[in-house]
CSV table of C-alpha atoms and ligand atoms in Angstrom, one decimal:
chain,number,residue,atom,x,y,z
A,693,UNK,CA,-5.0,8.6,20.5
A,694,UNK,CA,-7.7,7.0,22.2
A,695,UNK,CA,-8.3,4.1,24.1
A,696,UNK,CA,-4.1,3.1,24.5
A,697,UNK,CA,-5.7,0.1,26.5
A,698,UNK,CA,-4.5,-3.4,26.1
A,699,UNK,CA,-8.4,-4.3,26.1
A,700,UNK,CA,-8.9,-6.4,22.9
A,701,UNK,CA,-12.3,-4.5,22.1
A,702,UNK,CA,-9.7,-1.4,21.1
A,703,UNK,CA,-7.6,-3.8,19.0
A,704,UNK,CA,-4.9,-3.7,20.6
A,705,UNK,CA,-2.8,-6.2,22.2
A,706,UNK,CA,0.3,-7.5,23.2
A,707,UNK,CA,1.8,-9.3,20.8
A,708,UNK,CA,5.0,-11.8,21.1
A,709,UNK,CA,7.6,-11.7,18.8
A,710,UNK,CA,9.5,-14.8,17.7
A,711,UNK,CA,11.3,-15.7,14.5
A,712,UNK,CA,8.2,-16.7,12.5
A,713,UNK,CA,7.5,-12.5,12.9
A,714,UNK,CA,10.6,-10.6,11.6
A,715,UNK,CA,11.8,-7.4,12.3
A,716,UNK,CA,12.6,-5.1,9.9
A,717,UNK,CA,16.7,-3.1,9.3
A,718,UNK,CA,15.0,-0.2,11.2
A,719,UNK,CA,13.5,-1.4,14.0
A,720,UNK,CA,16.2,-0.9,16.0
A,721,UNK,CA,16.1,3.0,14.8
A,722,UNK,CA,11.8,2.5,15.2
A,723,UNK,CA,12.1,1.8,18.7
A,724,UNK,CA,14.5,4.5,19.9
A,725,UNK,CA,12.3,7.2,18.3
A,726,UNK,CA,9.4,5.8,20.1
A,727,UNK,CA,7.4,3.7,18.0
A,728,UNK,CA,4.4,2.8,20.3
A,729,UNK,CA,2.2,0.5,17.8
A,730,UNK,CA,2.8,-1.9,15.6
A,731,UNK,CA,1.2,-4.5,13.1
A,732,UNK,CA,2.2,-7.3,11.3
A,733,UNK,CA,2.3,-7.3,7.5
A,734,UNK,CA,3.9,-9.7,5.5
A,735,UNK,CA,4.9,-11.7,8.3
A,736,UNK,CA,7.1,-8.3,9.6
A,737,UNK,CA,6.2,-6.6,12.0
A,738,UNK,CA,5.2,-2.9,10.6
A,739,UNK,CA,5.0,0.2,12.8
A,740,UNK,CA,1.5,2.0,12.8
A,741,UNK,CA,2.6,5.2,15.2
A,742,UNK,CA,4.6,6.7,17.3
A,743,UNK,CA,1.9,7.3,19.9
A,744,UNK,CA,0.7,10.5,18.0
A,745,UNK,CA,-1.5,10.2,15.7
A,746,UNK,CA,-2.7,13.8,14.7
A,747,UNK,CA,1.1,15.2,14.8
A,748,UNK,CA,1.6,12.5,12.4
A,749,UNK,CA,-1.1,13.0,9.8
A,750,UNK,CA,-0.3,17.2,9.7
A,751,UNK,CA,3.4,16.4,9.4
A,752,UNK,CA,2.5,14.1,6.6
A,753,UNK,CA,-0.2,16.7,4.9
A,754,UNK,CA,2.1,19.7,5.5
A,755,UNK,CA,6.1,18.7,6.4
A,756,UNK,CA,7.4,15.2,5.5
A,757,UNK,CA,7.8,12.3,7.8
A,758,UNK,CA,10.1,8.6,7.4
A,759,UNK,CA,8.1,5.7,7.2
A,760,UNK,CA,9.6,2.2,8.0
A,761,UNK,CA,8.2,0.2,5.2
A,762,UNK,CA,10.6,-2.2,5.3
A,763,UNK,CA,7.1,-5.1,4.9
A,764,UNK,CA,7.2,-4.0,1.2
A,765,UNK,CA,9.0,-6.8,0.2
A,766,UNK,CA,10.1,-7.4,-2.8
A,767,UNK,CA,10.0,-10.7,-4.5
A,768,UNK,CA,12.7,-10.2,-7.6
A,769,UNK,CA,12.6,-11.8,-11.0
A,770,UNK,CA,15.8,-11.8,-13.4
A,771,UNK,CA,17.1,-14.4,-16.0
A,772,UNK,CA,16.5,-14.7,-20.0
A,773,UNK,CA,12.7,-15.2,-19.5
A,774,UNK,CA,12.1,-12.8,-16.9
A,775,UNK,CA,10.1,-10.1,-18.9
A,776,UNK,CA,7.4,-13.4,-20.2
A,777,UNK,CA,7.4,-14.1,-16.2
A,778,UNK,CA,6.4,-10.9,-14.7
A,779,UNK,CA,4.2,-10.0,-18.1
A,780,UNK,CA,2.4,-13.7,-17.1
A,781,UNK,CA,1.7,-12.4,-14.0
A,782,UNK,CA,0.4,-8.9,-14.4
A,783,UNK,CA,-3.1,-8.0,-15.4
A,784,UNK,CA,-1.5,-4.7,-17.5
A,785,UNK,CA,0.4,-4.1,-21.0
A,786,UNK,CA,4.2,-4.1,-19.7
A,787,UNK,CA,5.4,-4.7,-23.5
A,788,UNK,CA,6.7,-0.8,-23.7
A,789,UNK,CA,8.0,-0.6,-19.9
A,790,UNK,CA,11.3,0.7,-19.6
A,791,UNK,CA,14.1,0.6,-17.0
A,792,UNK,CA,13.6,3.2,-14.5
A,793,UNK,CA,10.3,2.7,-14.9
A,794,UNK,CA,7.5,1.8,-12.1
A,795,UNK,CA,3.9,0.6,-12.7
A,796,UNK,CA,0.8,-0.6,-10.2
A,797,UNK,CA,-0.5,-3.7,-11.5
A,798,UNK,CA,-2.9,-6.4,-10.4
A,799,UNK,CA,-1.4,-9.9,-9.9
A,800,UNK,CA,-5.0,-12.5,-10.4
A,801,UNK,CA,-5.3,-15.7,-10.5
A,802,UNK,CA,-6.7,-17.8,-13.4
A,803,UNK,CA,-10.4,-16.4,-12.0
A,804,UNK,CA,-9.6,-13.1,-12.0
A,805,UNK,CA,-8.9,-12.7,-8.1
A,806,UNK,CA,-6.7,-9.9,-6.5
A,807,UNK,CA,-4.0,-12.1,-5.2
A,808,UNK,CA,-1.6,-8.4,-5.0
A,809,UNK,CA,-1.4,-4.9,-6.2
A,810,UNK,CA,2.2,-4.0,-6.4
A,811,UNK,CA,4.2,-1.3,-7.7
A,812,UNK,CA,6.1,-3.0,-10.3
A,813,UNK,CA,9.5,-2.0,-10.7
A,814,UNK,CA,12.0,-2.4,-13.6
A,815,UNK,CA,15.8,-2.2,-13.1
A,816,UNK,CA,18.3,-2.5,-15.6
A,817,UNK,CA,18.5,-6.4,-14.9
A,818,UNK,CA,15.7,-7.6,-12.9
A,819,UNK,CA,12.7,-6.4,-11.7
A,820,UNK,CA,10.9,-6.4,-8.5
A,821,UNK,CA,7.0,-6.8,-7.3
A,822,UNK,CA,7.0,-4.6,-4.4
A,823,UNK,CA,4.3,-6.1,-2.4
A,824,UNK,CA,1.2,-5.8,-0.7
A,825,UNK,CA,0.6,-7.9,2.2
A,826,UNK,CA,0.3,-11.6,0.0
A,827,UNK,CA,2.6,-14.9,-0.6
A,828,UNK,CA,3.4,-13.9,-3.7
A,829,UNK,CA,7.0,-15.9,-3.4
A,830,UNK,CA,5.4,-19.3,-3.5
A,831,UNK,CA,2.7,-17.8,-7.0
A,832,UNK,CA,5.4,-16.4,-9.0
A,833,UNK,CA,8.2,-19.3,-8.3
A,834,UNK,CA,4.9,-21.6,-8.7
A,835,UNK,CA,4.2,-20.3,-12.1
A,836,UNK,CA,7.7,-20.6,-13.5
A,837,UNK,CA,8.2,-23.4,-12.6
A,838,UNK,CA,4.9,-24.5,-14.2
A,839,UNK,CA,5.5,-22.8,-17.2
A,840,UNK,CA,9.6,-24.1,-17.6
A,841,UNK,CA,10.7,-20.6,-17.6
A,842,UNK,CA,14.5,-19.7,-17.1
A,843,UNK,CA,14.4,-17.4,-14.2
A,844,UNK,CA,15.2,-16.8,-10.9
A,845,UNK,CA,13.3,-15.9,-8.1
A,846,UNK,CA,14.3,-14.6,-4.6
A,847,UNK,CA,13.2,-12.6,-1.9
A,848,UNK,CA,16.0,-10.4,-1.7
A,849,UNK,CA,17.6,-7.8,1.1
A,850,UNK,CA,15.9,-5.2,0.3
A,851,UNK,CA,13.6,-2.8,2.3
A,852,UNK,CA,12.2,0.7,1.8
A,853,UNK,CA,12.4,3.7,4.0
A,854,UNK,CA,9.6,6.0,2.8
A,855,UNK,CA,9.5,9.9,3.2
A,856,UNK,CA,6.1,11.4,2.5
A,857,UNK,CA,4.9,15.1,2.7
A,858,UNK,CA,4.8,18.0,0.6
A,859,UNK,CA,8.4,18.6,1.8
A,860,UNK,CA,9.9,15.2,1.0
A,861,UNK,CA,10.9,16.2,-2.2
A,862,UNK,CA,13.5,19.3,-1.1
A,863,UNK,CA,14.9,16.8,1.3
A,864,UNK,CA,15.4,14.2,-1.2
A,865,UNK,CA,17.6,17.1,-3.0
A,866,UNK,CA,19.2,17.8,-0.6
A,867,UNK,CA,20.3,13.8,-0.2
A,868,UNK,CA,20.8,13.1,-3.9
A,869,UNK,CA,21.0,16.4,-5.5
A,870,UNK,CA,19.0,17.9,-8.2
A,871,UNK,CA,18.5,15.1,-10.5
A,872,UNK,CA,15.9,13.7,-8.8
A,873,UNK,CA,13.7,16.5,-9.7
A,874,UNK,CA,13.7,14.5,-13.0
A,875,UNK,CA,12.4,11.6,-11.6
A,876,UNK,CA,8.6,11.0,-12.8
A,877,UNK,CA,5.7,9.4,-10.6
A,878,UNK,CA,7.0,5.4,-10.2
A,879,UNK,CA,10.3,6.4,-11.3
A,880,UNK,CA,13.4,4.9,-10.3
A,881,UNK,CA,17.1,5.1,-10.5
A,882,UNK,CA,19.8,2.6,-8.9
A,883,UNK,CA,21.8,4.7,-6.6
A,884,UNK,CA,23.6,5.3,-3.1
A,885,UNK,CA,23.8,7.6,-0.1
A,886,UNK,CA,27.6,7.7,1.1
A,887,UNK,CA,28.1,4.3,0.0
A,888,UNK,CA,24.6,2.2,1.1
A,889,UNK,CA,22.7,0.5,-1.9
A,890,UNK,CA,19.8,1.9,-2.9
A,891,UNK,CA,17.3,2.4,-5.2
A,892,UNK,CA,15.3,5.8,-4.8
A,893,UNK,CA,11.9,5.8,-6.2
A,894,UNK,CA,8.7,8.4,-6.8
A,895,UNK,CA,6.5,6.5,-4.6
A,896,UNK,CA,5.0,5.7,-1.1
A,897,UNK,CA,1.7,5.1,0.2
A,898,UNK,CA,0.2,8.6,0.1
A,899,UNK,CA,-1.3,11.2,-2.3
A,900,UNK,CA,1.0,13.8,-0.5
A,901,UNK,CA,3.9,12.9,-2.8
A,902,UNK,CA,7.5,11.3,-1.6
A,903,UNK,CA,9.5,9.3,-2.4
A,904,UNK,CA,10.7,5.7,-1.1
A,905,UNK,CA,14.8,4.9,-0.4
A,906,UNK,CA,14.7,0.8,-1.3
A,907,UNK,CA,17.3,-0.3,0.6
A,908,UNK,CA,19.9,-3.0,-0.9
A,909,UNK,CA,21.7,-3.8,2.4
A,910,UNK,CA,19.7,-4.9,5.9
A,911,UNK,CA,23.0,-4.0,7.8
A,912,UNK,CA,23.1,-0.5,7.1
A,913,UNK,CA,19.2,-0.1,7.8
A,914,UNK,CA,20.3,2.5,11.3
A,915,UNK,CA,22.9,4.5,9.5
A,916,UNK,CA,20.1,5.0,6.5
A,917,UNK,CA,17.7,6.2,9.2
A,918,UNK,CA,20.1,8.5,10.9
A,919,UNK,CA,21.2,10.3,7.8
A,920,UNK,CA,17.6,10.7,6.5
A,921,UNK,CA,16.5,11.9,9.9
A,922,UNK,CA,19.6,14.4,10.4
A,923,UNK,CA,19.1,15.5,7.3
A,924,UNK,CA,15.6,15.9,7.5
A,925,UNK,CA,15.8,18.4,10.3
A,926,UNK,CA,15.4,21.7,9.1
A,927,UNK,CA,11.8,20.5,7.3
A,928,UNK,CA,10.9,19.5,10.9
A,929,UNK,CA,11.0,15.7,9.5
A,930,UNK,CA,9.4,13.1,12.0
A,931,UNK,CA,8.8,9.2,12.3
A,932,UNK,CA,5.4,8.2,10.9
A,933,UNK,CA,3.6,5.5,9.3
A,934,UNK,CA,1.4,4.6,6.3
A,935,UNK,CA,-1.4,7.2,7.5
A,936,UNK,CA,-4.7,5.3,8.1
A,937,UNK,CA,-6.6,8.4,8.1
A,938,UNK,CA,-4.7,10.1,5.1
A,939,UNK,CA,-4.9,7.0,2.4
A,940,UNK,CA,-9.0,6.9,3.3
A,941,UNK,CA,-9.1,10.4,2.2
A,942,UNK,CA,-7.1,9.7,-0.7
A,943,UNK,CA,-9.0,6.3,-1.7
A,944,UNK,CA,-5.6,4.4,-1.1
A,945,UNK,CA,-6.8,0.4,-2.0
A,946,UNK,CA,-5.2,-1.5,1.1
A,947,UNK,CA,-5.6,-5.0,0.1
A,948,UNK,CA,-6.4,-7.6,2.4
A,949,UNK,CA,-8.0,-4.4,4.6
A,950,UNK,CA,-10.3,-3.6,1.5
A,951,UNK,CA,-10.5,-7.1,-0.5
A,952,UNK,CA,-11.4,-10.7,0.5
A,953,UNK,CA,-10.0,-13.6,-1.2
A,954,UNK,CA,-12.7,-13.4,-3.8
A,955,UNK,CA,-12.4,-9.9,-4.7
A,956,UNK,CA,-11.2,-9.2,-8.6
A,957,UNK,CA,-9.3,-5.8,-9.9
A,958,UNK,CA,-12.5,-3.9,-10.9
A,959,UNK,CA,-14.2,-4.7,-7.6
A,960,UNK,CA,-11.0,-2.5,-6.0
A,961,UNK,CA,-11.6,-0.1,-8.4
A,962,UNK,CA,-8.3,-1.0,-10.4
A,963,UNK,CA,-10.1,-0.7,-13.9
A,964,UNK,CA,-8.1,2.2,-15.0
A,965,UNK,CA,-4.7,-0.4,-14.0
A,966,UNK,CA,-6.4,-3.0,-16.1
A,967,UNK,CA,-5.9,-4.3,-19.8
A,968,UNK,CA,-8.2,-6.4,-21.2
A,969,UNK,CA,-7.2,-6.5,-24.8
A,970,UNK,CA,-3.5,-6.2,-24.9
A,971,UNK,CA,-2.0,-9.3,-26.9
A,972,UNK,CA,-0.4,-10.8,-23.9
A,973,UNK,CA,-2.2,-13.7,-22.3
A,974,UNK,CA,-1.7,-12.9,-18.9
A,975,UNK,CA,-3.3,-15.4,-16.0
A,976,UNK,CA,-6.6,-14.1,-15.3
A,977,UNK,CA,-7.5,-12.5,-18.5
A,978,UNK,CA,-9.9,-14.9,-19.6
A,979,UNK,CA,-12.0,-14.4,-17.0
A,980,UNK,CA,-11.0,-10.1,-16.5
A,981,UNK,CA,-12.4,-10.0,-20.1
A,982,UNK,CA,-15.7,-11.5,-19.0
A,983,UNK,CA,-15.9,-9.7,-15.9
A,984,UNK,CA,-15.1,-6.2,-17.7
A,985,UNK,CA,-18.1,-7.2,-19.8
A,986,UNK,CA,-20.6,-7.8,-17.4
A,987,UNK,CA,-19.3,-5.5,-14.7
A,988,UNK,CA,-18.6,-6.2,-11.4
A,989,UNK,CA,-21.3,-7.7,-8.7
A,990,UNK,CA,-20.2,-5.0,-6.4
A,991,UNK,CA,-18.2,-1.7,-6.1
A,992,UNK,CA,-15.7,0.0,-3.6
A,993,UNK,CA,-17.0,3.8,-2.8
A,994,UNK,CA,-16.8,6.5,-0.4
A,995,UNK,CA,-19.6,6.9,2.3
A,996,UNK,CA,-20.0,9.9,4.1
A,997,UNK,CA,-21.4,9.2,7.7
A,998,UNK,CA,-23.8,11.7,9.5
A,999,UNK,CA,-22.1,10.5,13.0
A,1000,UNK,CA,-19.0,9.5,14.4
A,1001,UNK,CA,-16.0,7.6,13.9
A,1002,UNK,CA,-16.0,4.8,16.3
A,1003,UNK,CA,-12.1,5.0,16.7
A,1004,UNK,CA,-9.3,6.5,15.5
A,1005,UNK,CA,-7.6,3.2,15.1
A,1006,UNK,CA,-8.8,0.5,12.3
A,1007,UNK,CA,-11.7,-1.4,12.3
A,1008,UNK,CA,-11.2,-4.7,14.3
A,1009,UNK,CA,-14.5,-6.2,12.0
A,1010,UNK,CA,-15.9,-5.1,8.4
A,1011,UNK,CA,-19.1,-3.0,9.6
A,1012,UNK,CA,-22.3,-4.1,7.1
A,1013,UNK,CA,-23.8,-1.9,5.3
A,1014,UNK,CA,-27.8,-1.7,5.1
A,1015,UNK,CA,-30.1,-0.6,2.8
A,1016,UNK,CA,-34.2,-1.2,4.0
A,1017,UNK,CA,-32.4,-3.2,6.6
A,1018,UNK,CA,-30.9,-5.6,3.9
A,1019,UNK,CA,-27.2,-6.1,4.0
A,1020,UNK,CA,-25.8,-4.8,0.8
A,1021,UNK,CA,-22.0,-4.9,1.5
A,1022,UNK,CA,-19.3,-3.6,4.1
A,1023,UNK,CA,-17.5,-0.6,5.0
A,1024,UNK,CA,-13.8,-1.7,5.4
A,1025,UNK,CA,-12.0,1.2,6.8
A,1026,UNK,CA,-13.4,4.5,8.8
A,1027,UNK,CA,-12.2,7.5,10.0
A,1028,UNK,CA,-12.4,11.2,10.7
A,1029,UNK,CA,-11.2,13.5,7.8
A,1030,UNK,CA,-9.7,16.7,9.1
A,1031,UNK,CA,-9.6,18.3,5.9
A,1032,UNK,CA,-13.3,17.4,5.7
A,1033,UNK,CA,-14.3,17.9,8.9
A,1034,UNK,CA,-16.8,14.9,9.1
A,1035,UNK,CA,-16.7,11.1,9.1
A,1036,UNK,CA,-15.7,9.1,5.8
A,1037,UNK,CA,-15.3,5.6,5.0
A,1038,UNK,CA,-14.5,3.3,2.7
A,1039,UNK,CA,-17.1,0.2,1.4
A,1040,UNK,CA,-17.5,-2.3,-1.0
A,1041,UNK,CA,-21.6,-2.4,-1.9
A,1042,UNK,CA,-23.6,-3.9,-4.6
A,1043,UNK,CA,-23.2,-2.6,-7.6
A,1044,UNK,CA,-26.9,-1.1,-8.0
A,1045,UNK,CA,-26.2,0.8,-4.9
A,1046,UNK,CA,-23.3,2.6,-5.9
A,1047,UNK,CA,-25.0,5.8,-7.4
A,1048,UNK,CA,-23.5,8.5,-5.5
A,1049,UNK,CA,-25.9,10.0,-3.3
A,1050,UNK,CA,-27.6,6.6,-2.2
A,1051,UNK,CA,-28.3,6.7,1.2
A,1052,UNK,CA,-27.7,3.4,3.4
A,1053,UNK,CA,-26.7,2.7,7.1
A,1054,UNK,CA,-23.8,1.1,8.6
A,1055,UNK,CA,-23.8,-1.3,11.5
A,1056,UNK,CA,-20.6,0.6,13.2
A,1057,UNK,CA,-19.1,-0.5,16.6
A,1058,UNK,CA,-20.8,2.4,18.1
A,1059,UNK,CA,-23.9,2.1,16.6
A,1060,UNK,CA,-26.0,2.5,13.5
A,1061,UNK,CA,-25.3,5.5,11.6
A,1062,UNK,CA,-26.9,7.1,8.7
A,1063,UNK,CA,-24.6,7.4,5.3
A,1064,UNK,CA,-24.3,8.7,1.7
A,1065,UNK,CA,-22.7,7.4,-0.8
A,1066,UNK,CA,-19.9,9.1,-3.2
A,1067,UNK,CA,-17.0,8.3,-5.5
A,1068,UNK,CA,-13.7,8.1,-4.0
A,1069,UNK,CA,-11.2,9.2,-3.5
A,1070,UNK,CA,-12.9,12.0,-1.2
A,1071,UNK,CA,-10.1,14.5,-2.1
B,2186,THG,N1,5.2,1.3,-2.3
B,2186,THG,C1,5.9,0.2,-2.5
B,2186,THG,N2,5.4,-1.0,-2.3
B,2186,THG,C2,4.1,-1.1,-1.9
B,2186,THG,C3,3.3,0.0,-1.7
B,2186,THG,C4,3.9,1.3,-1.9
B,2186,THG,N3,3.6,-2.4,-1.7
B,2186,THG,C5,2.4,-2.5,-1.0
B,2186,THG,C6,1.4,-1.4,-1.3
B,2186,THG,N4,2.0,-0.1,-1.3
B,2186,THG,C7,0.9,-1.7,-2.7
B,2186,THG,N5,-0.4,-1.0,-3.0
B,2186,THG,C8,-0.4,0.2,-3.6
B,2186,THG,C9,-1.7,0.8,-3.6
B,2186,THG,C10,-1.8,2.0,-4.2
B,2186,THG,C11,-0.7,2.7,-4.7
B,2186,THG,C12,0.5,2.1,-4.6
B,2186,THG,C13,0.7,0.8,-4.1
B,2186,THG,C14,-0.8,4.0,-5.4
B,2186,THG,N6,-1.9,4.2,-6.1
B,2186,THG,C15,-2.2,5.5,-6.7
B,2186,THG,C16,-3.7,5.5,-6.9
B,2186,THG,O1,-4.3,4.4,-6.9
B,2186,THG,O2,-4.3,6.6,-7.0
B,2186,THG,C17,-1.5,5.8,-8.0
B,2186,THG,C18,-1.5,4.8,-9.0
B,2186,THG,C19,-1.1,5.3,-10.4
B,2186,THG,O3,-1.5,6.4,-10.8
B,2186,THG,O4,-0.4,4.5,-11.1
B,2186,THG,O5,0.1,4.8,-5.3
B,2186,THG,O6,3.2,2.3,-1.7
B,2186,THG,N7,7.2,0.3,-2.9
């Protein structure tokens, strides 16, 4: 780590917590294993490290580590109409979605904007959004109630404890047995560990593979943690956090980090999540369909800069991007790749920029730096 200052140019600060900022079911456990950063996400606060960040990006790429993701929250739709809800508000063909399945779908509104990019999930009688870091309480109970649907719609107690790493899945085995060997990419099944609620699902924040333990009772959020961690021993598990350097490599969207307010699905690079001409009239599709026709004004890609990263930590600002000295977009995130031994970032540019191999500059905190473009993700 560099620069553990409390000098605002590193980004970090002090920050005071009161009840507007709540705390996670495994904070208690976060703070006894040393958690040494945090962030705020969803109004909760969100651990970011536990003071070392290289341990925690080789345990991720090599071991498995336990992530506190509690700040996926879910916001949970059931009743007779719940299927024309969530369909209304998903920019993706969910007419042949089954129960114990998972999908990533873009929530827009009626322009086409990114208002969230959640894994959807569907349980045998409700399904959740499990969310990026947006109101999306206030748009979806907005919407049924606009629309007179029979539904309800709750923020319910319900937080996931990821474990990530190439190792995550013999330890999930060894928790729940061999069945979950079963379970496919964004699949779930409604389950428990010696009595807590869960649902365990094929997921997490990472191309490294994991899974996430969606827990259905706040109050047993410590003994979760404990039993995950003791029984995560012998694959040397540790604490860890979604891994800023590890999700750049991977081309990881973080919305809100990556988009503005104005940025739509194909602009993220969510095409491939995106259906255009399925029969349901989802909000946004209007104006997806026109986009899709067009083509987006700009593009997210890789870049490849010939210098440094100016921190390990993220970006306080968006860093332009020039080409001839005129701004043609922003790099959002930055970092140093140790699996490709040089400096990579993530930008959104102009569309006639984006042929890989362009090269620009970028306006970084420690100066300009030279910069190729590619298609991500880098690995
Ligand atoms: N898990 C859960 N909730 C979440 C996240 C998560 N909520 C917030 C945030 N993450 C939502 N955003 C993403 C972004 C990317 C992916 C998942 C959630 C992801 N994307 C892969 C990709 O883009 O390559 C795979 C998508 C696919 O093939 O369908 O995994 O992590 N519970």
């Amino acid at each position: 780590m560099t620069n553990a200052t409390t000098s605002t140019d590193s980004g970090i600060v002090q920050l005071t917590i009161s009840p507007r900022i709540r705390r996670s079911p495994f904070y208690a456990a976060t703070v006894r294993d040393g958690v040494s950063h945090f962030t705020v996400y969803n109004k909760m606060l969100m651990p970011l490290s536990f003071g070392h960040l290289s341990a925690e990006y080789q345990r991720l790429m090599h071991g498995v580590a336990m992530w506190d993701v509690a700040v996926e929250r879910q916001v949970e739709v059931s009743g007779p109409d719940a299927h024309a809800l969530v369909q209304a508000l998903s920019a993706r063909d969910l007419s042949t979605m089954q129960v114990g399945q998972g999908k990533y779908v873009a929530m827009c509104d009626h322009s086409g904007r990114l208002l969230n990019d959640p894994v959807l999930l569907k349980l045998s009688d409700r399904y959740w959004f499990s969310l990026a870091d947006s109101d999306m309480l206030m748009w979806v109970r907005a919407v049924a109630a606009e629309r007179g649907f029979a539904v309800d719609v709750c923020e319910p107690d319900v937080s996931p404890l990821a474990i990530q790493g190439p190792k995550a899945e013999a330890l999930a085995v060894k928790l729940f047995g061999e069945r979950v060997r079963a379970i496919k990419y964004f699949g779930c099944i409604e389950t428990d560990l010696q009595g807590i609620p869960l649902v365990l699902c094929r997921s997490g924040w990472s191309k490294q593979g994991g899974f996430e333990l969606f827990l259905r009772d706040g109050s047993r959020g410590d003994a979760l943690w404990e039993m995950v961690k003791a029984a995560g021993q012998e694959f040397g598990i540790g604490p860890g956090a979604p891994n800023h350097i590890e999700r750049v490599e991977s081309g990881l969207l973080s919305w809100g980090g990556d988009t503005t307010p104005d940025t739509n699905p194909f602009e993220a690079n969510m095409a491939k999540f995106v259906d255009v001409d399925c029969a349901a009239d989802y909000i946004g599709k209007a104006a997806l369909q026109k986009i899709a026709a067009q083509g987006p004004a700009r593009l997210m890609v890789g870049l490849r800069l010939d210098g440094q990263a100016p921190s390990d930590w993220p970006l306080i600002e968006r860093a332009p991007v020039l080409l001839d000295g005129r701004q043609v977009g922003t790099m959002s995130a930055v970092v140093f790749s140790p699996a490709l031994q040089c400096t990579i970032g993530i930008a959104q540019v102009q569309r006639e920029v984006v042929q890989a191999g362009q090269r620009v500059q970028v306006v970084t905190p420690i100066g300009l730096q030279g910069a190729v473009t590619q298609a991500l993700p880098f690995i």
